[in-house]
Coordinates of C-alpha atoms in Angstrom, one line a residue:
M285 CA 9.9 39.1 46.8
N286 CA 7.6 40.3 44.1
I287 CA 4.6 41.2 46.3
D288 CA 2.6 44.4 45.9
L289 CA 2.4 45.8 49.4
K290 CA -0.1 48.4 48.3
R291 CA -2.8 45.8 47.8
P292 CA -4.5 43.4 50.2
I293 CA -2.3 40.2 50.4
R294 CA -4.2 37.0 50.3
L295 CA -3.1 34.4 52.8
A296 CA -3.3 30.6 52.7
R297 CA -5.2 28.7 55.3
A298 CA -3.1 27.5 58.3
G299 CA -4.2 24.8 60.8
A300 CA -2.7 23.5 64.0
W301 CA -2.8 20.2 65.9
R302 CA -4.2 20.4 69.4
T303 CA -4.8 18.0 72.3
Y304 CA -8.5 18.3 72.0
L305 CA -11.0 17.3 69.3
G306 CA -13.1 19.6 67.0
G307 CA -12.9 21.5 63.8
K308 CA -15.9 20.1 62.0
L309 CA -17.6 23.5 61.8
I310 CA -14.4 25.1 60.5
E311 CA -14.2 22.5 57.7
Q312 CA -17.9 23.1 56.9
L313 CA -17.2 26.8 56.7
H314 CA -14.6 25.9 54.0
G315 CA -17.2 23.8 52.1
N316 CA -16.4 20.3 53.4
M317 CA -19.9 19.4 54.6
D318 CA -18.9 15.7 55.3
A319 CA -16.1 16.7 57.8
E320 CA -15.6 15.0 61.1
D321 CA -14.0 16.3 64.3
T322 CA -10.2 15.7 64.5
N323 CA -7.2 17.0 66.4
F324 CA -7.1 20.0 64.1
P325 CA -9.8 22.1 65.7
E326 CA -8.1 25.5 65.1
E327 CA -7.4 27.7 62.1
W328 CA -4.6 30.2 62.7
I329 CA -5.0 33.5 60.9
M330 CA -2.5 36.2 60.1
S331 CA 0.0 34.1 62.1
T332 CA 3.7 34.7 62.4
V333 CA 4.2 32.1 65.1
T334 CA 4.3 28.3 65.1
A335 CA 2.3 25.9 67.4
R336 CA 4.1 24.4 70.4
N337 CA 3.2 20.7 70.6
S338 CA 5.2 18.1 72.5
G339 CA 6.4 15.3 70.1
R340 CA 5.6 17.5 67.0
E341 CA 8.5 19.9 67.3
H342 CA 9.7 18.8 63.8
I343 CA 6.4 19.9 62.2
I344 CA 6.0 23.5 61.3
E345 CA 2.3 24.3 61.6
G346 CA 0.1 27.3 62.5
I347 CA 2.1 29.8 60.5
S348 CA 0.6 31.8 57.6
F349 CA 1.9 31.7 54.1
I350 CA 1.2 34.1 51.2
D351 CA -1.3 32.3 49.1
G352 CA 0.2 30.4 46.2
T353 CA 3.8 30.8 47.4
D354 CA 6.3 29.3 49.8
I355 CA 6.8 32.7 51.5
T356 CA 5.6 33.1 55.1
L357 CA 3.9 36.2 56.4
K358 CA 6.7 36.3 58.9
Q359 CA 9.3 36.5 56.2
L360 CA 7.4 39.2 54.4
I361 CA 7.2 41.3 57.6
E362 CA 10.8 40.8 58.5
E363 CA 11.9 42.0 55.0
Y364 CA 9.5 45.0 54.8
T365 CA 8.8 45.7 58.4
E366 CA 7.9 49.4 58.2
E367 CA 5.9 49.1 55.0
C368 CA 3.9 46.2 56.4
L369 CA 3.4 47.3 60.0
G370 CA 3.8 51.0 60.0
K371 CA 6.7 53.1 61.3
A372 CA 5.3 53.7 64.8
H373 CA 4.5 50.0 65.4
A374 CA 7.8 48.9 64.0
E375 CA 9.7 51.2 66.3
K376 CA 7.8 49.9 69.4
Y377 CA 7.4 46.2 68.6
G378 CA 9.9 45.4 65.9
A379 CA 9.2 42.9 63.1
T380 CA 6.2 41.3 64.7
P381 CA 2.5 42.2 64.4
G382 CA 2.0 41.5 68.1
V383 CA -1.3 39.7 67.5
L384 CA -2.6 36.3 66.4
V385 CA -6.2 35.4 65.4
K386 CA -7.8 32.0 65.4
L387 CA -11.0 30.2 64.5
L388 CA -11.6 27.6 67.2
D389 CA -14.3 24.9 67.1
A390 CA -14.4 22.6 70.2
A391 CA -16.1 19.2 70.1
E392 CA -15.0 18.6 73.7
R393 CA -14.2 20.8 76.7
L394 CA -10.6 22.1 76.5
T395 CA -8.4 21.3 79.5
I396 CA -8.4 24.0 82.2
Q397 CA -5.5 26.3 81.5
V398 CA -3.9 29.7 82.0
H399 CA -1.6 32.0 80.0
P400 CA 1.1 34.3 81.3
T401 CA 0.8 38.1 81.5
R402 CA 3.4 40.1 79.6
S403 CA 5.5 40.6 82.8
Q404 CA 5.2 36.9 83.6
A405 CA 6.1 35.9 80.1
K406 CA 9.2 38.1 80.1
K407 CA 10.3 36.6 83.5
L408 CA 9.4 33.0 82.9
F409 CA 9.8 32.6 79.1
G410 CA 12.0 35.5 78.0
S411 CA 9.1 36.7 75.7
E412 CA 8.0 40.2 75.1
F413 CA 4.4 39.0 74.8
G414 CA 2.1 37.0 77.1
K415 CA -1.2 35.6 76.0
T416 CA -4.1 37.8 76.9
E417 CA -6.9 36.8 74.6
C418 CA -10.5 37.6 73.6
W419 CA -13.2 35.2 72.6
H420 CA -16.1 36.2 70.3
I421 CA -18.7 33.4 70.0
V422 CA -19.6 32.9 66.3
A423 CA -21.9 29.8 66.6
G424 CA -22.4 26.8 68.8
R425 CA -23.7 23.2 68.9
E426 CA -24.9 21.0 71.6
I427 CA -22.6 18.1 72.5
N428 CA -24.1 15.2 74.3
G429 CA -27.1 17.3 75.2
E430 CA -25.0 20.1 76.8
K431 CA -25.3 23.7 75.6
P432 CA -22.1 25.6 74.7
C433 CA -20.4 27.2 77.8
I434 CA -17.1 28.6 79.0
Y435 CA -15.4 28.4 82.4
F436 CA -13.2 31.3 83.6
G437 CA -12.1 33.2 86.7
F438 CA -11.5 31.8 90.2
K439 CA -14.4 31.9 92.6
E440 CA -13.7 33.7 95.9
G441 CA -11.5 31.9 98.4
I442 CA -9.3 29.9 96.1
T443 CA -5.6 29.9 97.2
R444 CA -2.4 28.7 95.5
E445 CA -2.1 25.9 98.0
M446 CA -5.7 24.7 97.5
W447 CA -5.3 24.9 93.7
K448 CA -2.0 22.9 93.7
D449 CA -3.5 20.3 96.0
I450 CA -6.4 19.8 93.6
F451 CA -4.0 19.6 90.7
D452 CA -1.8 17.0 92.5
R453 CA -5.0 14.9 93.2
Q454 CA -6.2 15.5 89.6
D455 CA -9.7 16.1 91.0
I456 CA -11.3 17.5 87.8
P457 CA -14.8 18.1 89.2
A458 CA -13.2 20.1 92.0
M459 CA -11.1 22.1 89.5
L460 CA -14.2 23.0 87.5
D461 CA -16.0 24.0 90.6
C462 CA -13.3 26.5 91.4
L463 CA -14.2 28.4 88.2
H464 CA -17.3 30.3 87.1
R465 CA -19.4 28.7 84.3
F466 CA -21.2 30.8 81.7
E467 CA -23.5 29.5 79.0
V468 CA -22.8 31.3 75.7
Q469 CA -24.6 32.4 72.6
P470 CA -23.5 33.8 69.2
G471 CA -22.4 37.4 69.7
D472 CA -21.1 37.0 73.2
T473 CA -17.6 38.4 73.7
F474 CA -15.2 37.8 76.7
L475 CA -11.7 39.2 77.5
I476 CA -9.5 36.6 79.1
E477 CA -6.5 38.4 80.5
G478 CA -3.2 36.7 81.3
G479 CA -3.3 34.9 84.7
I480 CA -7.0 34.2 84.5
P481 CA -7.8 30.4 84.6
H482 CA -10.2 29.3 81.9
A483 CA -11.6 26.5 79.7
I484 CA -13.7 26.6 76.5
G485 CA -16.6 24.2 76.8
A486 CA -17.7 21.7 74.2
G487 CA -19.7 23.1 71.4
C488 CA -18.2 26.5 71.2
F489 CA -17.2 27.9 67.8
L490 CA -15.4 31.2 68.2
V491 CA -13.0 33.8 66.9
E492 CA -10.1 34.2 69.3
I493 CA -7.8 37.2 69.1
Q494 CA -4.7 37.1 71.3
E495 CA -1.1 38.1 71.9
P496 CA 1.1 36.1 69.5
T497 CA 2.4 33.2 71.7
D498 CA 1.4 29.6 72.4
Y499 CA 2.4 29.5 76.1
T500 CA -0.4 27.4 77.6
I501 CA -0.2 26.1 81.2
R502 CA -2.6 23.1 81.6
T503 CA -3.8 21.7 84.9
E504 CA -5.4 18.4 83.6
R505 CA -3.1 15.5 82.9
T506 CA -5.7 13.8 80.7
T507 CA -8.1 15.5 78.2
P508 CA -11.9 15.0 78.6
S509 CA -11.7 12.5 75.6
G510 CA -8.9 10.5 77.3
R511 CA -5.7 11.8 75.6
E512 CA -2.7 11.9 78.0
V513 CA -1.2 15.4 78.3
S514 CA 2.6 15.3 78.5
D515 CA 4.5 17.0 81.4
F516 CA 5.8 19.7 79.0
M517 CA 2.3 20.4 77.7
C518 CA 1.2 21.0 81.3
H519 CA 4.1 23.2 82.5
Q520 CA 5.7 24.4 79.2
G521 CA 9.1 23.7 80.6
L522 CA 8.6 25.6 83.8
G523 CA 8.2 22.6 86.1
F524 CA 5.2 21.5 88.2
D525 CA 5.9 24.1 90.9
K526 CA 6.8 27.2 89.0
M527 CA 3.8 26.8 86.7
F528 CA 1.5 27.9 89.5
D529 CA 3.2 31.4 89.4
C530 CA 1.2 32.0 86.3
F531 CA -2.2 32.1 88.0
D532 CA -3.9 35.2 89.5
Y533 CA -5.6 33.8 92.6
T534 CA -7.9 36.9 93.1
G535 CA -11.4 35.6 93.3
Y536 CA -14.6 37.4 92.3
S537 CA -18.3 36.6 92.4
K538 CA -20.0 35.4 89.1
D539 CA -21.6 38.9 88.6
E540 CA -18.2 40.7 89.3
T541 CA -16.5 38.3 86.9
A542 CA -19.0 39.0 84.1
K543 CA -18.8 42.8 84.8
R544 CA -15.0 42.8 84.5
W545 CA -14.5 40.6 81.5
R546 CA -17.7 40.3 79.4
I547 CA -17.4 42.9 76.6
R548 CA -20.5 44.7 75.3
P549 CA -20.0 45.3 71.6
N550 CA -20.5 48.9 70.4
D551 CA -22.1 48.8 67.0
D552 CA -19.6 46.9 64.8
T553 CA -16.7 47.1 67.4
L554 CA -16.4 43.8 69.2
I555 CA -13.3 44.8 71.3
D556 CA -11.3 48.0 71.3
Y557 CA -8.4 49.7 72.9
D558 CA -10.8 50.9 75.7
N559 CA -11.0 47.3 76.7
T560 CA -7.4 46.3 76.3
E561 CA -4.3 47.8 74.5
M562 CA -3.4 44.3 73.1
F563 CA -5.7 44.3 70.0
R564 CA -8.9 45.4 68.3
L565 CA -11.6 43.3 66.6
Y566 CA -14.4 44.6 64.4
E567 CA -17.2 42.9 62.4
M568 CA -18.5 44.3 59.1
N569 CA -21.7 43.3 57.5
I570 CA -21.3 44.1 53.8
S571 CA -24.3 44.6 51.7
G572 CA -23.3 46.3 48.4
E573 CA -20.0 48.1 48.2
K574 CA -17.7 49.6 50.8
T575 CA -14.4 51.5 50.6
V576 CA -11.9 50.4 53.1
S577 CA -8.8 52.3 54.2
S578 CA -5.6 50.8 55.8
E579 CA -5.9 53.6 58.5
N580 CA -2.1 53.8 58.1
T581 CA -1.6 50.7 60.2
F582 CA -1.8 47.0 59.4
S583 CA -4.8 44.8 59.8
G584 CA -6.3 41.5 58.6
I585 CA -9.6 40.5 57.1
Y586 CA -11.4 37.1 57.2
I587 CA -14.7 36.3 55.5
L588 CA -17.1 34.4 57.9
E589 CA -20.1 34.3 55.6
G590 CA -21.1 35.1 52.1
E591 CA -19.2 35.9 49.0
G592 CA -18.2 38.9 46.9
T593 CA -15.0 40.7 45.9
I594 CA -12.1 42.4 47.7
D595 CA -10.0 44.7 45.6
G596 CA -11.3 43.0 42.5
Q597 CA -10.5 39.5 43.8
N598 CA -13.3 36.9 44.1
V599 CA -13.8 35.9 47.7
K600 CA -16.0 33.5 49.7
K601 CA -16.2 32.4 53.3
G602 CA -12.9 31.2 54.6
T603 CA -10.9 33.8 52.5
Q604 CA -8.4 35.9 54.4
F605 CA -6.1 38.9 53.7
F606 CA -3.2 40.7 55.4
I607 CA -3.6 44.5 54.9
P608 CA -0.2 46.2 55.0
S609 CA 0.2 49.7 56.5
I610 CA 0.9 51.2 53.1
C611 CA -2.0 49.5 51.4
R612 CA -4.1 51.9 49.3
D613 CA -7.8 52.2 49.8
F614 CA -9.7 49.3 48.3
E615 CA -13.3 48.2 47.6
I616 CA -15.2 45.4 49.3
S617 CA -18.4 44.4 47.6
G618 CA -21.0 41.6 47.9
N619 CA -23.1 40.2 50.7
M620 CA -20.7 39.1 53.4
R621 CA -20.0 38.9 57.1
V622 CA -16.4 40.0 57.6
I623 CA -14.2 40.3 60.7
R624 CA -11.3 42.8 60.7
Y625 CA -8.5 42.7 63.3
F626 CA -5.7 45.0 64.4
G627 CA -2.5 44.7 66.5
P628 CA -1.7 46.3 69.8
K629 CA -2.0 50.0 70.5
V630 CA 1.0 52.0 69.6

């Protein structure tokens, strides 16, 4: 591979098919102002994993390629692991960044779901990573007169037996009533740990940073728009009894839930290792010129708004880069809103 690891590496855009509709705001971010919502509501960023979709196993999607090449980011990292990720990270996690970032634009409520913790993922899927995630709301839109909202965390008094009975009856209003509902606005940030049931509501446009897996347990057999959800897409191969091992049935009041998992940003830091050891997420508002260091670890950069240059390359909203651990200092200039994301704590 003839790729300069001491410079920011531009990545091509990667999308993924999902069971729900959305994506119009992502397309508009990329300049397609006439876009409609489709079953490609997510853009996967700095991705070394592929999407898990029943019936689409033959399609490789969701994984990042080096822009203008047929080389995946995964291949690059596997060949130059220490140079890309840093010695300490490579020794602890091997040839994986241990993180995945997405843009997600929902035109309908996502099905109620849960992801495994690391210990559950190891036991149930043989994976070193679960799927703890964090949502940072970027924008929103009203859908059918409803303001953007999210659902997460069991209310007090919910048991496994009660939850499974509601699932067996497919009583969706009862399912939603088991969870807390929060209206959201741009700038809101929430940590969704493995085991915590949740659903993103219609109208949410957010940045999601997560552990690098696609293990999603779904409790609705039909999406809100009427698409049937296959058995595998519900239980991910675990079966309809074992899937309930993935839920944490500890209940909290709405205030306690917000106190535990709503993150208050600290200046440009949206989520840090004080909140979780799984990842970090920053926002930079560039006005003029700024020197950026690799900090001797890998990271990624995505342009949410504006235009300018990064390391001499012209960039605009929707441009993304992988920053190798050995990357030299580089300049960002222009007027831009930029997110920067890091892997797990070493």
